[in-house]
mmCIF file of C-alpha atoms in Angstrom:
data_model
loop_
_atom_site.group_PDB
_atom_site.id
_atom_site.type_symbol
_atom_site.label_atom_id
_atom_site.label_comp_id
_atom_site.label_asym_id
_atom_site.label_seq_id
_atom_site.Cartn_x
_atom_site.Cartn_y
_atom_site.Cartn_z
ATOM 1 C CA MET A 1 46.148 -19.741 14.767
ATOM 2 C CA LYS A 2 43.033 -18.859 16.989
ATOM 3 C CA LEU A 3 42.210 -16.175 14.393
ATOM 4 C CA LEU A 4 41.867 -18.369 11.410
ATOM 5 C CA GLY A 5 40.222 -21.132 13.381
ATOM 6 C CA SER A 6 37.408 -18.579 14.509
ATOM 7 C CA ILE A 7 37.366 -17.351 10.864
ATOM 8 C CA LEU A 8 36.697 -20.817 9.480
ATOM 9 C CA ALA A 9 34.115 -21.452 12.366
ATOM 10 C CA LEU A 10 31.757 -18.432 11.077
ATOM 11 C CA THR A 11 32.596 -19.365 7.107
ATOM 12 C CA LEU A 12 31.591 -23.433 7.842
ATOM 13 C CA GLY A 13 29.304 -23.655 10.721
ATOM 14 C CA HIS A 14 30.384 -27.380 10.759
ATOM 15 C CA ALA A 15 32.127 -29.635 8.513
ATOM 16 C CA ASN A 16 33.586 -33.509 9.571
ATOM 17 C CA GLY A 17 33.250 -32.919 13.288
ATOM 18 C CA PHE A 18 34.169 -29.143 12.684
ATOM 19 C CA SER A 19 31.250 -27.341 14.770
ATOM 20 C CA LEU A 20 30.211 -24.751 16.375
ATOM 21 C CA SER A 21 29.062 -25.889 19.496
ATOM 22 C CA PHE A 22 30.588 -23.709 22.616
ATOM 23 C CA THR A 23 32.407 -25.831 25.502
ATOM 24 C CA ALA A 24 30.088 -25.616 28.916
ATOM 25 C CA LYS A 25 32.625 -22.809 29.924
ATOM 26 C CA GLN A 26 31.880 -20.370 27.124
ATOM 27 C CA GLN A 27 28.025 -21.213 27.372
ATOM 28 C CA GLN A 28 28.484 -20.157 31.169
ATOM 29 C CA ASN A 29 30.151 -17.198 30.261
ATOM 30 C CA SER A 30 28.365 -15.600 27.020
ATOM 31 C CA ALA A 31 26.344 -12.769 27.887
ATOM 32 C CA TRP A 32 23.865 -13.068 25.065
ATOM 33 C CA LYS A 33 22.760 -16.123 25.985
ATOM 34 C CA LEU A 34 19.243 -16.280 27.227
ATOM 35 C CA ASP A 35 17.624 -19.493 29.068
ATOM 36 C CA SER A 36 14.511 -20.424 27.353
ATOM 37 C CA THR A 37 12.723 -21.328 30.104
ATOM 38 C CA THR A 38 12.577 -18.066 32.035
ATOM 39 C CA LEU A 39 11.218 -16.011 29.039
ATOM 40 C CA SER A 40 8.075 -14.988 28.684
ATOM 41 C CA ASP A 41 5.372 -14.911 25.952
ATOM 42 C CA SER A 42 5.757 -11.704 25.910
ATOM 43 C CA ASP A 43 9.486 -11.005 25.845
ATOM 44 C CA VAL A 44 9.386 -12.950 22.899
ATOM 45 C CA LEU A 45 6.746 -11.601 21.176
ATOM 46 C CA THR A 46 7.610 -7.697 21.451
ATOM 47 C CA ASP A 47 11.427 -8.134 20.730
ATOM 48 C CA PRO A 48 12.359 -6.219 17.756
ATOM 49 C CA MET A 49 13.777 -9.213 16.116
ATOM 50 C CA PHE A 50 10.343 -10.580 15.206
ATOM 51 C CA ILE A 51 8.943 -7.628 12.402
ATOM 52 C CA ALA A 52 5.529 -7.774 12.548
ATOM 53 C CA PRO A 53 3.359 -8.307 9.124
ATOM 54 C CA LEU A 54 2.139 -5.030 7.448
ATOM 55 C CA ASP A 55 -0.816 -3.081 8.702
ATOM 56 C CA SER A 56 -3.717 -4.023 6.367
ATOM 57 C CA SER A 57 -4.854 -0.427 5.995
ATOM 58 C CA PRO A 58 -2.924 0.850 3.105
ATOM 59 C CA GLU A 59 -1.019 4.150 2.742
ATOM 60 C CA ASN A 60 -2.334 6.980 0.798
ATOM 61 C CA GLY A 61 -1.521 5.919 -2.963
ATOM 62 C CA LYS A 62 -0.532 2.482 -2.228
ATOM 63 C CA MET A 63 -2.292 -0.890 -2.656
ATOM 64 C CA SER A 64 -3.333 -2.871 0.311
ATOM 65 C CA GLN A 65 -1.439 -6.505 0.878
ATOM 66 C CA GLU A 66 -4.825 -8.097 -0.589
ATOM 67 C CA GLU A 67 -4.643 -6.013 -3.693
ATOM 68 C CA LEU A 68 -0.628 -6.962 -4.311
ATOM 69 C CA ILE A 69 -1.090 -10.384 -3.072
ATOM 70 C CA ASN A 70 -4.392 -10.893 -5.727
ATOM 71 C CA ILE A 71 -2.773 -9.609 -8.610
ATOM 72 C CA ALA A 72 0.336 -11.909 -7.936
ATOM 73 C CA GLN A 73 -1.777 -14.730 -7.511
ATOM 74 C CA ARG A 74 -3.957 -13.473 -11.080
ATOM 75 C CA PHE A 75 -0.366 -13.304 -12.768
ATOM 76 C CA LEU A 76 0.646 -17.136 -11.916
ATOM 77 C CA PHE A 77 -2.849 -18.340 -12.327
ATOM 78 C CA THR A 78 -2.821 -17.353 -16.326
ATOM 79 C CA SER A 79 -0.203 -19.944 -16.998
ATOM 80 C CA LYS A 80 -0.075 -21.918 -14.014
ATOM 81 C CA GLY A 81 2.926 -20.188 -12.801
ATOM 82 C CA LEU A 82 5.365 -20.578 -15.678
ATOM 83 C CA GLY A 83 5.803 -16.839 -16.732
ATOM 84 C CA GLY A 84 2.176 -14.895 -16.971
ATOM 85 C CA ASP A 85 -0.148 -12.586 -18.748
ATOM 86 C CA PRO A 86 2.626 -10.409 -20.704
ATOM 87 C CA ALA A 87 -0.242 -7.665 -19.904
ATOM 88 C CA MET A 88 0.577 -7.379 -16.426
ATOM 89 C CA LEU A 89 4.289 -6.837 -17.125
ATOM 90 C CA ALA A 90 5.506 -3.253 -17.098
ATOM 91 C CA GLU A 91 7.462 -2.252 -19.456
ATOM 92 C CA SER A 92 10.447 -1.879 -17.783
ATOM 93 C CA PHE A 93 10.057 -5.130 -16.105
ATOM 94 C CA GLN A 94 12.680 -7.756 -15.145
ATOM 95 C CA PHE A 95 13.061 -11.134 -14.306
ATOM 96 C CA GLU A 96 16.263 -12.844 -12.129
ATOM 97 C CA GLY A 97 16.482 -16.426 -11.154
ATOM 98 C CA PRO A 98 19.628 -17.605 -9.278
ATOM 99 C CA VAL A 99 21.910 -17.828 -12.235
ATOM 100 C CA VAL A 100 19.908 -16.351 -14.874
ATOM 101 C CA GLY A 101 19.257 -12.463 -16.185
ATOM 102 C CA PRO A 102 18.329 -10.150 -15.585
ATOM 103 C CA LEU A 103 16.301 -10.467 -18.297
ATOM 104 C CA SER A 104 13.707 -7.815 -19.986
ATOM 105 C CA LYS A 105 10.315 -7.860 -20.836
ATOM 106 C CA ASP A 106 10.418 -8.836 -24.409
ATOM 107 C CA ALA A 107 13.514 -11.308 -23.692
ATOM 108 C CA PHE A 108 11.215 -12.858 -20.888
ATOM 109 C CA VAL A 109 8.021 -13.169 -23.030
ATOM 110 C CA GLN A 110 10.467 -14.610 -25.920
ATOM 111 C CA ALA A 111 11.975 -17.297 -23.319
ATOM 112 C CA ILE A 112 8.575 -18.532 -21.894
ATOM 113 C CA GLY A 113 7.101 -18.843 -25.103
ATOM 114 C CA SER A 114 9.367 -21.239 -26.457
ATOM 115 C CA VAL A 115 9.046 -23.385 -23.944
ATOM 116 C CA ASP A 116 5.796 -25.805 -24.047
ATOM 117 C CA PHE A 117 5.382 -26.577 -20.701
ATOM 118 C CA ASP A 118 1.428 -27.725 -21.157
ATOM 119 C CA THR A 119 2.263 -30.363 -23.991
ATOM 120 C CA ALA A 120 4.943 -31.704 -21.615
ATOM 121 C CA PHE A 121 3.247 -31.911 -18.481
ATOM 122 C CA PRO A 122 -0.397 -31.592 -19.257
ATOM 123 C CA ASN A 123 -1.422 -32.922 -15.844
ATOM 124 C CA TRP A 124 1.145 -30.317 -13.909
ATOM 125 C CA THR A 125 0.243 -29.363 -10.224
ATOM 126 C CA PRO A 126 1.233 -26.245 -9.169
ATOM 127 C CA GLN A 127 1.779 -25.084 -5.922
ATOM 128 C CA PHE A 128 2.180 -21.830 -4.530
ATOM 129 C CA TYR A 129 1.603 -20.634 -0.548
ATOM 130 C CA GLY A 130 2.928 -18.178 1.835
ATOM 131 C CA PHE A 131 1.686 -14.945 0.375
ATOM 132 C CA PHE A 132 3.169 -11.972 2.302
ATOM 133 C CA VAL A 133 3.825 -8.233 1.335
ATOM 134 C CA ASP A 134 7.672 -7.638 2.237
ATOM 135 C CA PRO A 135 7.310 -5.174 5.375
ATOM 136 C CA LEU A 136 11.107 -4.468 5.071
ATOM 137 C CA GLU A 137 10.786 -3.370 1.452
ATOM 138 C CA GLU A 138 10.425 0.686 1.626
ATOM 139 C CA LYS A 139 7.847 0.711 -1.199
ATOM 140 C CA ALA A 140 5.861 -1.927 0.439
ATOM 141 C CA ASN A 141 5.426 -3.495 -2.929
ATOM 142 C CA ARG A 142 7.346 -6.703 -3.225
ATOM 143 C CA VAL A 143 4.970 -9.718 -2.563
ATOM 144 C CA TRP A 144 7.165 -12.748 -1.602
ATOM 145 C CA TYR A 145 5.809 -16.774 -1.777
ATOM 146 C CA THR A 146 6.864 -20.402 -1.852
ATOM 147 C CA ALA A 147 6.661 -22.225 -4.989
ATOM 148 C CA ARG A 148 6.506 -25.918 -5.359
ATOM 149 C CA GLY A 149 5.077 -28.353 -7.880
ATOM 150 C CA CYS A 150 4.956 -31.875 -9.250
ATOM 151 C CA GLY A 151 3.526 -33.742 -12.409
ATOM 152 C CA VAL A 152 4.289 -36.463 -14.766
ATOM 153 C CA ASN A 153 6.347 -35.682 -18.114
ATOM 154 C CA GLU A 154 3.585 -37.108 -20.696
ATOM 155 C CA GLY A 155 4.665 -35.227 -23.687
ATOM 156 C CA PRO A 156 8.257 -33.683 -25.277
ATOM 157 C CA LEU A 157 9.647 -30.858 -23.778
ATOM 158 C CA LEU A 158 10.739 -29.463 -26.651
ATOM 159 C CA PRO A 159 13.844 -28.239 -27.717
ATOM 160 C CA PHE A 160 15.139 -30.100 -24.337
ATOM 161 C CA ALA A 161 13.430 -33.313 -24.390
ATOM 162 C CA PRO A 162 12.071 -34.444 -27.683
ATOM 163 C CA GLU A 163 10.327 -37.359 -25.995
ATOM 164 C CA ALA A 164 7.907 -38.041 -23.123
ATOM 165 C CA THR A 165 10.000 -39.818 -20.668
ATOM 166 C CA SER A 166 7.131 -40.945 -18.262
ATOM 167 C CA ARG A 167 9.080 -39.692 -14.978
ATOM 168 C CA MET A 168 7.811 -37.986 -12.307
ATOM 169 C CA VAL A 169 9.270 -34.302 -11.400
ATOM 170 C CA GLU A 170 8.726 -33.127 -7.748
ATOM 171 C CA ASN A 171 9.744 -29.263 -7.145
ATOM 172 C CA PRO A 172 11.662 -28.453 -4.016
ATOM 173 C CA PRO A 173 10.249 -25.394 -2.360
ATOM 174 C CA GLN A 174 11.693 -22.506 -3.908
ATOM 175 C CA VAL A 175 11.180 -18.923 -2.818
ATOM 176 C CA CYS A 176 9.936 -16.437 -5.600
ATOM 177 C CA SER A 177 8.823 -12.920 -5.369
ATOM 178 C CA LEU A 178 6.861 -10.624 -7.382
ATOM 179 C CA THR A 179 7.488 -6.559 -7.330
ATOM 180 C CA ILE A 180 4.346 -4.547 -8.151
ATOM 181 C CA ASP A 181 3.841 -0.874 -8.938
ATOM 182 C CA HIS A 182 1.559 0.920 -6.660
ATOM 183 C CA ASP A 183 0.483 3.542 -9.433
ATOM 184 C CA THR A 184 -0.268 1.207 -12.448
ATOM 185 C CA GLY A 185 -0.487 -2.525 -10.912
ATOM 186 C CA LEU A 186 1.544 -3.552 -12.831
ATOM 187 C CA ILE A 187 4.653 -6.299 -12.443
ATOM 188 C CA THR A 188 8.297 -4.610 -12.582
ATOM 189 C CA ARG A 189 10.443 -7.354 -11.171
ATOM 190 C CA TYR A 190 9.846 -11.253 -10.780
ATOM 191 C CA THR A 191 12.483 -13.709 -8.970
ATOM 192 C CA ILE A 192 12.381 -17.392 -9.072
ATOM 193 C CA GLY A 193 14.028 -20.458 -8.085
ATOM 194 C CA TYR A 194 15.704 -19.701 -4.899
ATOM 195 C CA VAL A 195 15.794 -23.455 -3.230
ATOM 196 C CA THR A 196 15.401 -23.520 0.358
ATOM 197 C CA ASP A 197 15.698 -26.830 0.929
ATOM 198 C CA ARG A 198 17.941 -29.113 -1.650
ATOM 199 C CA SER A 199 17.148 -32.095 -0.174
ATOM 200 C CA VAL A 200 13.510 -31.842 -1.171
ATOM 201 C CA GLY A 201 12.135 -33.231 -4.276
ATOM 202 C CA ASN A 202 13.823 -35.078 -7.030
ATOM 203 C CA THR A 203 15.199 -32.059 -8.917
ATOM 204 C CA GLY A 204 18.809 -32.523 -7.744
ATOM 205 C CA GLY A 205 18.279 -29.169 -5.551
ATOM 206 C CA LEU A 206 17.619 -26.873 -8.298
ATOM 207 C CA GLY A 207 15.017 -24.852 -9.484
ATOM 208 C CA GLY A 208 13.205 -23.518 -12.210
ATOM 209 C CA LEU A 209 13.496 -25.414 -15.570
ATOM 210 C CA TYR A 210 17.277 -26.620 -14.516
ATOM 211 C CA GLY A 211 15.654 -28.521 -12.040
ATOM 212 C CA ILE A 212 13.098 -29.858 -13.926
ATOM 213 C CA LEU A 213 15.244 -31.283 -16.679
ATOM 214 C CA TYR A 214 17.555 -32.626 -14.173
ATOM 215 C CA ALA A 215 14.584 -34.439 -12.824
ATOM 216 C CA LEU A 216 13.826 -36.037 -16.563
ATOM 217 C CA GLY A 217 17.351 -37.169 -16.919
ATOM 218 C CA LYS A 218 17.850 -34.522 -19.410
ATOM 219 C CA PRO A 219 20.246 -31.706 -17.389
ATOM 220 C CA LEU A 220 21.667 -29.137 -19.452
ATOM 221 C CA PRO A 221 25.408 -29.538 -19.831
ATOM 222 C CA PHE A 222 27.186 -26.740 -17.591
ATOM 223 C CA PRO A 223 27.606 -26.445 -14.128
ATOM 224 C CA GLU A 224 25.107 -24.005 -13.161
ATOM 225 C CA ALA A 225 22.368 -26.243 -14.346
ATOM 226 C CA GLN A 226 23.711 -29.865 -12.054
ATOM 227 C CA PRO A 227 23.369 -30.425 -8.423
ATOM 228 C CA TRP A 228 25.687 -28.603 -5.972
ATOM 229 C CA LYS A 229 28.922 -30.273 -5.743
ATOM 230 C CA MET A 230 31.329 -29.530 -3.399
ATOM 231 C CA SER A 231 35.048 -27.682 -4.859
ATOM 232 C CA TRP A 232 38.147 -28.570 -4.213
ATOM 233 C CA GLN A 233 38.579 -25.165 -2.387
ATOM 234 C CA TYR A 234 36.065 -25.889 -0.087
ATOM 235 C CA ALA A 235 36.894 -29.360 0.862
ATOM 236 C CA PHE A 236 40.274 -28.297 1.674
ATOM 237 C CA PHE A 237 39.156 -25.551 3.461
ATOM 238 C CA GLN A 238 36.838 -28.162 5.544
ATOM 239 C CA LYS A 239 39.796 -30.519 6.189
ATOM 240 C CA LEU A 240 42.220 -27.303 7.248
ATOM 241 C CA GLY A 241 39.171 -26.496 10.026
ATOM 242 C CA SER A 242 38.880 -30.070 11.192
ATOM 243 C CA LEU A 243 42.751 -29.910 11.825
ATOM 244 C CA LEU A 244 42.772 -26.653 13.711
ATOM 245 C CA ASN A 245 40.124 -27.679 15.953
ATOM 246 C CA ARG A 246 41.952 -30.873 17.223
#
């Protein structure tokens, strides 16, 4: 029974009175627990858990962080962040979202070309920030950034919304990435739509086009395009955890 409770604790974190908070005795006996008042800045900043950004000086044959980020931003600039210039994509390019893809270059370009976003949102405000090159990627060629954006729907978004809704769309923060070939400068992979806080904005916690359509009151009719809803299995698991914690 105790083992099951531990598994539930690690899985759930907290739910309906079931939490990971330790008792005073457990805190006292936890060898790894540190007193924040006795830590020096040096103790914290030099710990290997905090990974330093990549050196700005590129290795032989590799582009610098600045060059990689510049390519990523140029790509986003070419289409307000919805897709980008196909000429910047490698033939081996793949696009992927939380529940979409992977799509090949041709499939991605065709999909993006079928949506007239400028007509639907002529005054859309794209928002991109926090650009950095992943220090853990072996090839040091993946640019991460956060995307948001907002705008009023002033025209049709065919084929999903045949008429303007005049609704404001406010995107939640979404983590995205562009992987770039050091030799060619072309983009080989594009990932978008991974929402970091589903309580922000009015898309029901959804990213990408699914979130925009939900905010317009035109959600697509399948679970992946709907806001997250607790399954009965998960609800049962939480209830079981609450009972075991009594």
